[in-house]
JSON list of C-alpha atoms in Angstrom, two decimals:
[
{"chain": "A", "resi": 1, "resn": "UNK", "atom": "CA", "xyz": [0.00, 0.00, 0.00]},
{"chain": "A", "resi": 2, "resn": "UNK", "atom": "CA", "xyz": [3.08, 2.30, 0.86]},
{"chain": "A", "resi": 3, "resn": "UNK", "atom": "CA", "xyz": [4.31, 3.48, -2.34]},
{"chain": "A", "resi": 4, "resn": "UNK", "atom": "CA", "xyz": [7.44, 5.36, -1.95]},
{"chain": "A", "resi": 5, "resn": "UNK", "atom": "CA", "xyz": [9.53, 6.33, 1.33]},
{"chain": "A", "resi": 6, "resn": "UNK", "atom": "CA", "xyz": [8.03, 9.44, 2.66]},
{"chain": "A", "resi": 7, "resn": "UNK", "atom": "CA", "xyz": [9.98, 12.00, 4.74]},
{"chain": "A", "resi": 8, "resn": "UNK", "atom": "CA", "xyz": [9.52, 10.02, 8.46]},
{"chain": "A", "resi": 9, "resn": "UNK", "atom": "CA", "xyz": [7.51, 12.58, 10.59]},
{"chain": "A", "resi": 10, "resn": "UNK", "atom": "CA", "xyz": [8.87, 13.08, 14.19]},
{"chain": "A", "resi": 11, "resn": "UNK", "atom": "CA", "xyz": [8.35, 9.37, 16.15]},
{"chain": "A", "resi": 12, "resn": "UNK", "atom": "CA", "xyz": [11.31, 10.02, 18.99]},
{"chain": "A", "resi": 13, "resn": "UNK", "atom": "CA", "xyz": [11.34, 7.54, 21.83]},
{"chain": "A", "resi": 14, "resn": "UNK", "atom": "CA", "xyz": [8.76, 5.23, 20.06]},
{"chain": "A", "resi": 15, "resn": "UNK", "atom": "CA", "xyz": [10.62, 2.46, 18.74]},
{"chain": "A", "resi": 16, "resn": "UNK", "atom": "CA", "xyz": [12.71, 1.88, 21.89]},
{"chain": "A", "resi": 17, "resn": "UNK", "atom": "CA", "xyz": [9.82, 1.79, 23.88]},
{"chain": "A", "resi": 18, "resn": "UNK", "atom": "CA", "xyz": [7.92, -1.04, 22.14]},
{"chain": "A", "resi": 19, "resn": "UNK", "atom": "CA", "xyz": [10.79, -3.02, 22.29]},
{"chain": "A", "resi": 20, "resn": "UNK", "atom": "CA", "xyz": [11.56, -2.95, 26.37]},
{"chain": "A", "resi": 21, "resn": "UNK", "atom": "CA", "xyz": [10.55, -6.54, 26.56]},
{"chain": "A", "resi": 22, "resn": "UNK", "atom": "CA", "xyz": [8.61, -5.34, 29.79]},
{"chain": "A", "resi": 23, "resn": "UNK", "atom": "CA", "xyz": [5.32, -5.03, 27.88]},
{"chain": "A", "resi": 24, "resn": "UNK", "atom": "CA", "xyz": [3.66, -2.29, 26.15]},
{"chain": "A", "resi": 25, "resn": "UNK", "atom": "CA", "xyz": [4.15, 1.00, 27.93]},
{"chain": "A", "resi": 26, "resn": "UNK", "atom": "CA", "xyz": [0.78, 2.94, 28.11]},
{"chain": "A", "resi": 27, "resn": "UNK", "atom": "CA", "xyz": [2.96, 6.07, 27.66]},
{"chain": "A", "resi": 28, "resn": "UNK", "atom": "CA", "xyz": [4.36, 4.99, 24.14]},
{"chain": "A", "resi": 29, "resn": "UNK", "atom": "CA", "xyz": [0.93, 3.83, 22.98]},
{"chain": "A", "resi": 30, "resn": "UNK", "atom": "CA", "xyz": [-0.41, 7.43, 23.56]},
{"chain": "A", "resi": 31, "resn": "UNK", "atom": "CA", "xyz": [2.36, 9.17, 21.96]},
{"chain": "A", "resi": 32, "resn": "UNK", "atom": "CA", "xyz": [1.92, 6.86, 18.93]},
{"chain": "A", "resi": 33, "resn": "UNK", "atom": "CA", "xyz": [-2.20, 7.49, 19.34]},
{"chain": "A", "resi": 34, "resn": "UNK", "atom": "CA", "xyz": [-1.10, 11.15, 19.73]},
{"chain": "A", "resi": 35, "resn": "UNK", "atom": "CA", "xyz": [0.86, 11.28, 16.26]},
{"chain": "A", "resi": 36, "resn": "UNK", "atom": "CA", "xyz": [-1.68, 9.64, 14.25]},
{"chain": "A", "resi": 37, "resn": "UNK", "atom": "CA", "xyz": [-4.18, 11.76, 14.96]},
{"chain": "A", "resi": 38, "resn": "UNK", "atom": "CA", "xyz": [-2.23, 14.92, 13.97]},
{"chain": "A", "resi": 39, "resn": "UNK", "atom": "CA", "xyz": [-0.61, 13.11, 11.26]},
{"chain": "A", "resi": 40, "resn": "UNK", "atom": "CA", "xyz": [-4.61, 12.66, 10.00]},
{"chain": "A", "resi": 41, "resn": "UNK", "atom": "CA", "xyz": [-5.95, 15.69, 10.85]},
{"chain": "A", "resi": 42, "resn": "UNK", "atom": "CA", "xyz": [-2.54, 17.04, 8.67]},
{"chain": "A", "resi": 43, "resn": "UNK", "atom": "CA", "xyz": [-3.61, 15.12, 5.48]},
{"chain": "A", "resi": 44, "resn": "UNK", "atom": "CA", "xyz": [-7.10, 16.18, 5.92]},
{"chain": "A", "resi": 45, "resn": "UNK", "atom": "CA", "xyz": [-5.72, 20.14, 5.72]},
{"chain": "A", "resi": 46, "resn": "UNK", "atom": "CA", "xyz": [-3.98, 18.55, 2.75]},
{"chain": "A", "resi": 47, "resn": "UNK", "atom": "CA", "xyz": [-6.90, 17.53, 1.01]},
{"chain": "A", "resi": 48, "resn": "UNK", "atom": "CA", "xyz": [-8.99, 20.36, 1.53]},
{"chain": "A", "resi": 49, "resn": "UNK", "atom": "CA", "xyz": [-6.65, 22.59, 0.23]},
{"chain": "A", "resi": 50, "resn": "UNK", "atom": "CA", "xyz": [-5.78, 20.50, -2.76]},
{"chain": "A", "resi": 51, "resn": "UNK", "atom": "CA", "xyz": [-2.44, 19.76, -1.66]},
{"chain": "A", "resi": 52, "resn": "UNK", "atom": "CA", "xyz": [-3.06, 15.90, -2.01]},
{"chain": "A", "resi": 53, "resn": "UNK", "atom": "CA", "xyz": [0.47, 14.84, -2.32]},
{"chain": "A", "resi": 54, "resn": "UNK", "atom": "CA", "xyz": [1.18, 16.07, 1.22]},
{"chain": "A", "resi": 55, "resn": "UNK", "atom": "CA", "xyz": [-2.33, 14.24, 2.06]},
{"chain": "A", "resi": 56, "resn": "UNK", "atom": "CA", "xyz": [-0.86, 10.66, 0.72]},
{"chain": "A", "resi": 57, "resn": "UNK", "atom": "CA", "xyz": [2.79, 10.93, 2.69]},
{"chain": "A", "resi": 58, "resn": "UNK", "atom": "CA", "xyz": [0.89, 12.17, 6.28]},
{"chain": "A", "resi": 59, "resn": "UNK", "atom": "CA", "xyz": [-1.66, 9.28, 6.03]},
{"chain": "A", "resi": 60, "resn": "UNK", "atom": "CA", "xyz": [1.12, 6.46, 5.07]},
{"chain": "A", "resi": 61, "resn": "UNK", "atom": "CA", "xyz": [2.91, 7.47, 8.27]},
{"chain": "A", "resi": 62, "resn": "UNK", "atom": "CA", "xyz": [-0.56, 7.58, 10.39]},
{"chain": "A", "resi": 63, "resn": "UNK", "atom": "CA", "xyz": [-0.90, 3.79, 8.85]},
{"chain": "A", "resi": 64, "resn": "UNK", "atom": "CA", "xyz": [2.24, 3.12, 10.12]},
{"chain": "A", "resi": 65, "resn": "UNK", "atom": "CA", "xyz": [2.15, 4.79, 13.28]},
{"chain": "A", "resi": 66, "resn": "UNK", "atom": "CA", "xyz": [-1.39, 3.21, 14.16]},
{"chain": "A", "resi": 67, "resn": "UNK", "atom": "CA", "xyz": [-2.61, 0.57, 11.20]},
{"chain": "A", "resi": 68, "resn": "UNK", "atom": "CA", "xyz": [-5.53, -0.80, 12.84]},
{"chain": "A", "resi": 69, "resn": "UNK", "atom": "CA", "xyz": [-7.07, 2.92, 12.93]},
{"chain": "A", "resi": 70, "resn": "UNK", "atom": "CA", "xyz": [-9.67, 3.15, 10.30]},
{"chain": "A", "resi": 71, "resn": "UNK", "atom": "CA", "xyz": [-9.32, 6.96, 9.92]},
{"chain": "A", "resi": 72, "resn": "UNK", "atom": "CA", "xyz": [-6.18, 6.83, 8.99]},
{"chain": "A", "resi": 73, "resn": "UNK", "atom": "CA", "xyz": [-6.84, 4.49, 5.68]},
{"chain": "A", "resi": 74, "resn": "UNK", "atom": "CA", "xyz": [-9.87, 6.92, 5.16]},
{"chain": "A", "resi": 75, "resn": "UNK", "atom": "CA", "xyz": [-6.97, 9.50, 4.48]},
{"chain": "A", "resi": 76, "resn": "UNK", "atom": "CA", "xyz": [-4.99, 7.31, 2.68]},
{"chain": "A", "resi": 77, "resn": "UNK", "atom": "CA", "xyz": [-7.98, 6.82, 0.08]},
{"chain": "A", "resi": 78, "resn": "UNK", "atom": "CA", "xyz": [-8.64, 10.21, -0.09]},
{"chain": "A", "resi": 79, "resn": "UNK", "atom": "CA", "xyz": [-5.31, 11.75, -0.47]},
{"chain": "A", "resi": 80, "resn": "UNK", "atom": "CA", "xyz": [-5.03, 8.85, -3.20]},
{"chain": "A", "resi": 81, "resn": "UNK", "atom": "CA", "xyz": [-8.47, 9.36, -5.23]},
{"chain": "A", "resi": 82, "resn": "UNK", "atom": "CA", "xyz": [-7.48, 12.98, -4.95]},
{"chain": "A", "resi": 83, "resn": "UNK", "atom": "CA", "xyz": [-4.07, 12.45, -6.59]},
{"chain": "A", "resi": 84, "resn": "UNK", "atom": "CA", "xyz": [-6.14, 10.92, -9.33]},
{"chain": "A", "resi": 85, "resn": "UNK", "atom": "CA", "xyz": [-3.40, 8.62, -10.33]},
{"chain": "A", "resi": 86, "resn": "UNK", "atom": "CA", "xyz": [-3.95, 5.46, -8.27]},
{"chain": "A", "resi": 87, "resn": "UNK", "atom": "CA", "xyz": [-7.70, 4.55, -8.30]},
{"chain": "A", "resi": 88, "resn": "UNK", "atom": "CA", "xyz": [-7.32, 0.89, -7.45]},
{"chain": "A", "resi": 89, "resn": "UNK", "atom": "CA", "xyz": [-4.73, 1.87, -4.35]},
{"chain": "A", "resi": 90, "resn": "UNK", "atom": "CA", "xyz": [-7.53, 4.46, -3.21]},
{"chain": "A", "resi": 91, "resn": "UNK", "atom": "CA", "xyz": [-9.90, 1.42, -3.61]},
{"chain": "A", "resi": 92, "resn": "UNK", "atom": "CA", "xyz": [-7.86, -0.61, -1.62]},
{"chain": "A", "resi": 93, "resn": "UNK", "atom": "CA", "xyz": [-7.45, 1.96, 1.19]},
{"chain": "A", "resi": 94, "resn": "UNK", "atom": "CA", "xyz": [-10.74, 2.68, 1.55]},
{"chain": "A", "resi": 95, "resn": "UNK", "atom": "CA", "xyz": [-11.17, -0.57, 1.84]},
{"chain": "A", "resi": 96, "resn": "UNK", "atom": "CA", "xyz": [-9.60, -1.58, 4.81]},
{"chain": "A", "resi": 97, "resn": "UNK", "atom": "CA", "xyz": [-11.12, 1.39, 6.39]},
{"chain": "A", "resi": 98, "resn": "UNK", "atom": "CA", "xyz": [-14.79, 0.15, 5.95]},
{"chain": "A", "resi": 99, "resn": "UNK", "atom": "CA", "xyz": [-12.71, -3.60, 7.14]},
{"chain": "A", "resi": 100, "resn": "UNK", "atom": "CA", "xyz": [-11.88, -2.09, 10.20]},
{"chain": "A", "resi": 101, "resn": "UNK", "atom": "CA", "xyz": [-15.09, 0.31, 10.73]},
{"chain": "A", "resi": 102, "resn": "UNK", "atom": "CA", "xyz": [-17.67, -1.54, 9.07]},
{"chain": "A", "resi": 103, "resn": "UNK", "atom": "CA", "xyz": [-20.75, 0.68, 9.55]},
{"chain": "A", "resi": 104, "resn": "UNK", "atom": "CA", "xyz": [-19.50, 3.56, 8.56]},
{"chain": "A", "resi": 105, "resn": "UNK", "atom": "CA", "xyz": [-21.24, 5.19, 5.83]},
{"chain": "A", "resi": 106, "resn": "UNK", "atom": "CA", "xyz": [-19.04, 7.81, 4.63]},
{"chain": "A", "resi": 107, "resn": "UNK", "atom": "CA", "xyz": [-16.02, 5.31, 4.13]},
{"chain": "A", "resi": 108, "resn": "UNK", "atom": "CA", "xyz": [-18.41, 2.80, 2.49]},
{"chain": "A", "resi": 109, "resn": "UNK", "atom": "CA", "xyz": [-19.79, 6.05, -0.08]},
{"chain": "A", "resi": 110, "resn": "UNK", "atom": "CA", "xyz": [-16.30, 7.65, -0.96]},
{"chain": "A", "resi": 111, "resn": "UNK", "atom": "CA", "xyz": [-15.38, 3.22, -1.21]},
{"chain": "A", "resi": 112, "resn": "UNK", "atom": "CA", "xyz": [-18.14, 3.75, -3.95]},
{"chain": "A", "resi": 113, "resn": "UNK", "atom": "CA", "xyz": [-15.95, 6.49, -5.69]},
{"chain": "A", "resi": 114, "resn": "UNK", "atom": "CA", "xyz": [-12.85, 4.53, -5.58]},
{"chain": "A", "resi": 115, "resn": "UNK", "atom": "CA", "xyz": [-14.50, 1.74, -7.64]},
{"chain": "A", "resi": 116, "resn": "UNK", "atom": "CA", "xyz": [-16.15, 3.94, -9.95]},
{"chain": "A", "resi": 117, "resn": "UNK", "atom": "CA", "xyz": [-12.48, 5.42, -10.84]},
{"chain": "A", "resi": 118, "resn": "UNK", "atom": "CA", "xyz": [-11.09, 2.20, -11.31]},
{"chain": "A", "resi": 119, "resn": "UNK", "atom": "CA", "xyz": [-13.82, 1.25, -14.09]},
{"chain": "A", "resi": 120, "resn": "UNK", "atom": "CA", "xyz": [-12.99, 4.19, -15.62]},
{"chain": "A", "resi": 121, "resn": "UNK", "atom": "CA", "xyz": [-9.29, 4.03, -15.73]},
{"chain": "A", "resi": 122, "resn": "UNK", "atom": "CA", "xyz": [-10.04, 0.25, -16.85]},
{"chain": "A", "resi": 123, "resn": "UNK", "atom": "CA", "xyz": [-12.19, 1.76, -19.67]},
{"chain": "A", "resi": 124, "resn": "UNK", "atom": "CA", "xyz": [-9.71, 4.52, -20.54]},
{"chain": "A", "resi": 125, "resn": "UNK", "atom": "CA", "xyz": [-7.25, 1.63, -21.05]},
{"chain": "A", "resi": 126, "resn": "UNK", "atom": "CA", "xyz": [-9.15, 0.03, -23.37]},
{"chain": "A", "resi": 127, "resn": "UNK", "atom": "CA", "xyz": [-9.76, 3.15, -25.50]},
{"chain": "A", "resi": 128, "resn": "UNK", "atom": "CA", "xyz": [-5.74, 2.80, -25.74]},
{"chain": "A", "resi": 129, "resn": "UNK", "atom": "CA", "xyz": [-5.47, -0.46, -26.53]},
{"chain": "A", "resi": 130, "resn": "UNK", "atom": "CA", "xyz": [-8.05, -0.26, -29.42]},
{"chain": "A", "resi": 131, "resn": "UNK", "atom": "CA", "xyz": [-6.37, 3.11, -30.46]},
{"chain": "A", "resi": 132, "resn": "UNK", "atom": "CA", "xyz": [-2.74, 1.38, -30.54]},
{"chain": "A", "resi": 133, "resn": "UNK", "atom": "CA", "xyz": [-4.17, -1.52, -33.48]},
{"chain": "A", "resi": 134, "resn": "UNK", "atom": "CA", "xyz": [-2.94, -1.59, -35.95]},
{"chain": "A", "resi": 135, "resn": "UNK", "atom": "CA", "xyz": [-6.07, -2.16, -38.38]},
{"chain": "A", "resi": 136, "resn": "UNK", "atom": "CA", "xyz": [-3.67, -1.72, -41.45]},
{"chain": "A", "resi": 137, "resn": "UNK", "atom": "CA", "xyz": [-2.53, -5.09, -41.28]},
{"chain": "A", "resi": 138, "resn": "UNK", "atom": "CA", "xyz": [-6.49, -6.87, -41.60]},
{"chain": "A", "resi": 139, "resn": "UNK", "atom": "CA", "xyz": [-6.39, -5.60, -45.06]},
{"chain": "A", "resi": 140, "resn": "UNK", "atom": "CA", "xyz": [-2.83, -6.52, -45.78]},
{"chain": "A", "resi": 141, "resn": "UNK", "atom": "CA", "xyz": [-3.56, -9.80, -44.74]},
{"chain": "A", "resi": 142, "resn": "UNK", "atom": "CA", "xyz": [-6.89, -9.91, -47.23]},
{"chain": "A", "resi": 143, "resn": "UNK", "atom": "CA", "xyz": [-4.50, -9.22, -50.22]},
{"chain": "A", "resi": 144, "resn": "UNK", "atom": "CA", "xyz": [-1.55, -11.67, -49.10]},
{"chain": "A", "resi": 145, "resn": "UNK", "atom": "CA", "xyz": [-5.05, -14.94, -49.37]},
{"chain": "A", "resi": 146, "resn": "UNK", "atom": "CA", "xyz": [-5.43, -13.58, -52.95]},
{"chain": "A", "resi": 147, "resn": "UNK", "atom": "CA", "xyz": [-1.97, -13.23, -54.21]},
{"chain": "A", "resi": 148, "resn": "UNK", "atom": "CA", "xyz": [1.62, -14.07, -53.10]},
{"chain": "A", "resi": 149, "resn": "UNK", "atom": "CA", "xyz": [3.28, -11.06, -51.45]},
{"chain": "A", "resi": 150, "resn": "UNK", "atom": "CA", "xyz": [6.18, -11.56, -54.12]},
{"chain": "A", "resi": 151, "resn": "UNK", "atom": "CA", "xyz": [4.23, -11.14, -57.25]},
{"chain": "A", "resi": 152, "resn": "UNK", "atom": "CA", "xyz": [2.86, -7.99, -56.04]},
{"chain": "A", "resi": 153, "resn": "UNK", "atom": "CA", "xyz": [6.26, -7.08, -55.92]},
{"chain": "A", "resi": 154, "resn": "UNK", "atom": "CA", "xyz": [6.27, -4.95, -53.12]},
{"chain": "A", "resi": 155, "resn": "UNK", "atom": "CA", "xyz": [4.45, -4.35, -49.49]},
{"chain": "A", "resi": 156, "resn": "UNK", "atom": "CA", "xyz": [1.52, -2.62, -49.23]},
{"chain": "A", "resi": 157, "resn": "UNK", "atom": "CA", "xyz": [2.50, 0.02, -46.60]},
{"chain": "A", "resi": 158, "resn": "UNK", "atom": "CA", "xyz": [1.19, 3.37, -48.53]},
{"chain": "A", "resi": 159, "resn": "UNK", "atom": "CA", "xyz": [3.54, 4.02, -51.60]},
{"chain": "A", "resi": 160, "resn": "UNK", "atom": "CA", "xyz": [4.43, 7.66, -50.99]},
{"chain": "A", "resi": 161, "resn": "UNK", "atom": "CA", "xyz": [3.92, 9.85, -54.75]},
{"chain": "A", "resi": 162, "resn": "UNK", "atom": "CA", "xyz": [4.48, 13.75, -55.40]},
{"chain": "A", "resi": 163, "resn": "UNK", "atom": "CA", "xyz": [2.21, 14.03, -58.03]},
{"chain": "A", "resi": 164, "resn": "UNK", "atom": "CA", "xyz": [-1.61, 12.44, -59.60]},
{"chain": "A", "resi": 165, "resn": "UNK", "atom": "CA", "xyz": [0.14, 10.99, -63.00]},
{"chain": "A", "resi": 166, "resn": "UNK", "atom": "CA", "xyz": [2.77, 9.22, -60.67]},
{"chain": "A", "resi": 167, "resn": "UNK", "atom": "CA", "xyz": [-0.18, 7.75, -58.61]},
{"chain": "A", "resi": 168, "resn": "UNK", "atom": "CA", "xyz": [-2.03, 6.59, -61.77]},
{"chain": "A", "resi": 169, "resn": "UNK", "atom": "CA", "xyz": [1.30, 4.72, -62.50]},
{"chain": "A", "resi": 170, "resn": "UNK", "atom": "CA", "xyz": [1.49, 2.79, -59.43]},
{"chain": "A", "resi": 171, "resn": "UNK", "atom": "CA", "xyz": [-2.16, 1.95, -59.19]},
{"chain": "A", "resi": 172, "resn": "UNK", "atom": "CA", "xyz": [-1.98, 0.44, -62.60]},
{"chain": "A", "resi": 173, "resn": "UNK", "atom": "CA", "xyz": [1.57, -1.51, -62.11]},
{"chain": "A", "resi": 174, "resn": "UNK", "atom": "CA", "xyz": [-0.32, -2.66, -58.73]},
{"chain": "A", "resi": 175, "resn": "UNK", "atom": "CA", "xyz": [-3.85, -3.94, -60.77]},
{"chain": "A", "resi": 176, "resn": "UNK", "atom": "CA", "xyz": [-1.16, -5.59, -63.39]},
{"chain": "A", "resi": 177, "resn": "UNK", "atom": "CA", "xyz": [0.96, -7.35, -60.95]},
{"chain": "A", "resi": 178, "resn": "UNK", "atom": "CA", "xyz": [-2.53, -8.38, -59.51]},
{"chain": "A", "resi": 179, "resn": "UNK", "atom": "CA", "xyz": [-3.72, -9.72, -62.84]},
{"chain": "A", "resi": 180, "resn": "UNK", "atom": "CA", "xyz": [-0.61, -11.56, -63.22]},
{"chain": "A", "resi": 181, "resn": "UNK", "atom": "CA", "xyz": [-0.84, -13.16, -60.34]},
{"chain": "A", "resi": 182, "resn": "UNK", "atom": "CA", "xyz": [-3.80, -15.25, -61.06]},
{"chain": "A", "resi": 183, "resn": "UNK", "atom": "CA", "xyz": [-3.91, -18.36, -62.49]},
{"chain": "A", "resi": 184, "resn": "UNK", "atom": "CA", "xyz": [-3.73, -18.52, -66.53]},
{"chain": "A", "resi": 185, "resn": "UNK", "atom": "CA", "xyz": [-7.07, -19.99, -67.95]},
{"chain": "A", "resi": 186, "resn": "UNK", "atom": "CA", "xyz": [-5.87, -22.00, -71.01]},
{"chain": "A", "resi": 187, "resn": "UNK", "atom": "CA", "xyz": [-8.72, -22.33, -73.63]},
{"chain": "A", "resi": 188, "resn": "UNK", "atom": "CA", "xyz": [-8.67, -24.55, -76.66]},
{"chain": "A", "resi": 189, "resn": "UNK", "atom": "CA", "xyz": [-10.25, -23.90, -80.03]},
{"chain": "A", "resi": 190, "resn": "UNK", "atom": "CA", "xyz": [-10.43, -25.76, -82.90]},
{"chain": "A", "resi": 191, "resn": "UNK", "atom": "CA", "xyz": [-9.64, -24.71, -86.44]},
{"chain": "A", "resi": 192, "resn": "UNK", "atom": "CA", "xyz": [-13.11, -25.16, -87.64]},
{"chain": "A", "resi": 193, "resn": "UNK", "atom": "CA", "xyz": [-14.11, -22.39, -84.55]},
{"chain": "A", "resi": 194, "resn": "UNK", "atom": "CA", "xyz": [-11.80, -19.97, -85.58]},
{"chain": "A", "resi": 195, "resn": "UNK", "atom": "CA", "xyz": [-12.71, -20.17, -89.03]},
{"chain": "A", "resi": 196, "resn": "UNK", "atom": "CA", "xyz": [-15.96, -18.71, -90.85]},
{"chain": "A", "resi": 197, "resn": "UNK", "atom": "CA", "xyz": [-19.20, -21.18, -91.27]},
{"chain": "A", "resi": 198, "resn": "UNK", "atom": "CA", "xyz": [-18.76, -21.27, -94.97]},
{"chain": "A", "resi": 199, "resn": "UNK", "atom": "CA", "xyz": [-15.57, -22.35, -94.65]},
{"chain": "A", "resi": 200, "resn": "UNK", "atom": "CA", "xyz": [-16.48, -25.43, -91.67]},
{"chain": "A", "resi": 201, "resn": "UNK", "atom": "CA", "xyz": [-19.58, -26.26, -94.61]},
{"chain": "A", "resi": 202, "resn": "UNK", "atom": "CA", "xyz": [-16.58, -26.93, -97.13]}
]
């Protein structure tokens, strides 16, 4: 969920205290309670003010600091869907908010949102894909089943031509070599055919 390493807000005298071995000091969990909370009411300042960058790195730390808070995913998914770049990381965020807070409305609607972006960077994807085919080849393919590639004599990738009389050129060298391609029909006639009826009565 973390993307990159954010600047590490000030968390002084937590990390030795969790590990005393003598249990877990009351003290250090409000200090880490303490930070979270301004850490999330920070990213929400972030968000309102459209700063939503700010809003991502103050909520990773708060998820850090305190991950089974749901508040602090419900800043996550906002600074995320706000950044506009990470729709299915927003989803996921919000997510684990309504996981850990299931009746919460607010978490399930902007949950809603999240999804809804994902569709439509799934759909904006697919505009891409279709965009990037190359439709060129379904015709070059057509000509290649009625005539070897070699007796047209060249690909067909779009002769470039300066002027009309030069394209009138090509298109008739291209309709020859296409006519050349097929198979010869061989006809036989017989003497008396070519020749006139009063010559076949004699």
């Amino acid at each position: 969920m973390v993307s990159s390493e954010p600047a590490s807000p000030s968390t002084e005298g937590l990390s030795s205290s969790s590990s005393s071995g003598g249990g877990e000091d009351e003290e250090a969990v409000a200090s880490a309670e303490a930070l979270a909370k301004a850490l999330s009411n920070r990213s929400a300042c972030c968000v309102q003010v459209g700063e939503y960058g700010g809003a991502v790195r103050d909520a990773e730390w708060c998820v850090r600091v305190r991950p089974s808070w749901a508040k602090g995913w419900y800043r996550l998914g906002r600074g995320l869907l706000g950044e506009g770049k990470k729709p299915g990381e927003a989803e996921s965020a919000f997510a684990r908010a309504l996981e850990l807070e299931p009746g919460n409305g607010e978490v399930a609607r902007w949950l809603g949102k999240a999804r809804e972006g994902v569709a439509a960077a799934r759909a904006a994807e697919m505009r891409k894909r279709r965009y990037r085919t190359d439709y060129a080849r379904f015709s070059e393919e057509a000509v290649a089943e009625e005539a070897p590639r070699e007796a047209i004599g060249e690909e067909r990738r779009g002769p470039v031509v300066e002027t009309v009389e030069e394209m009138h050129d090509l298109m008739a060298k291209k309709q020859q070599a296409l006519l050349d391609a097929q198979p010869k029909a061989v006809a036989a006639f017989s003497p008396l055919a070519l020749g006139s009826p009063r010559d076949a009565a004699g």
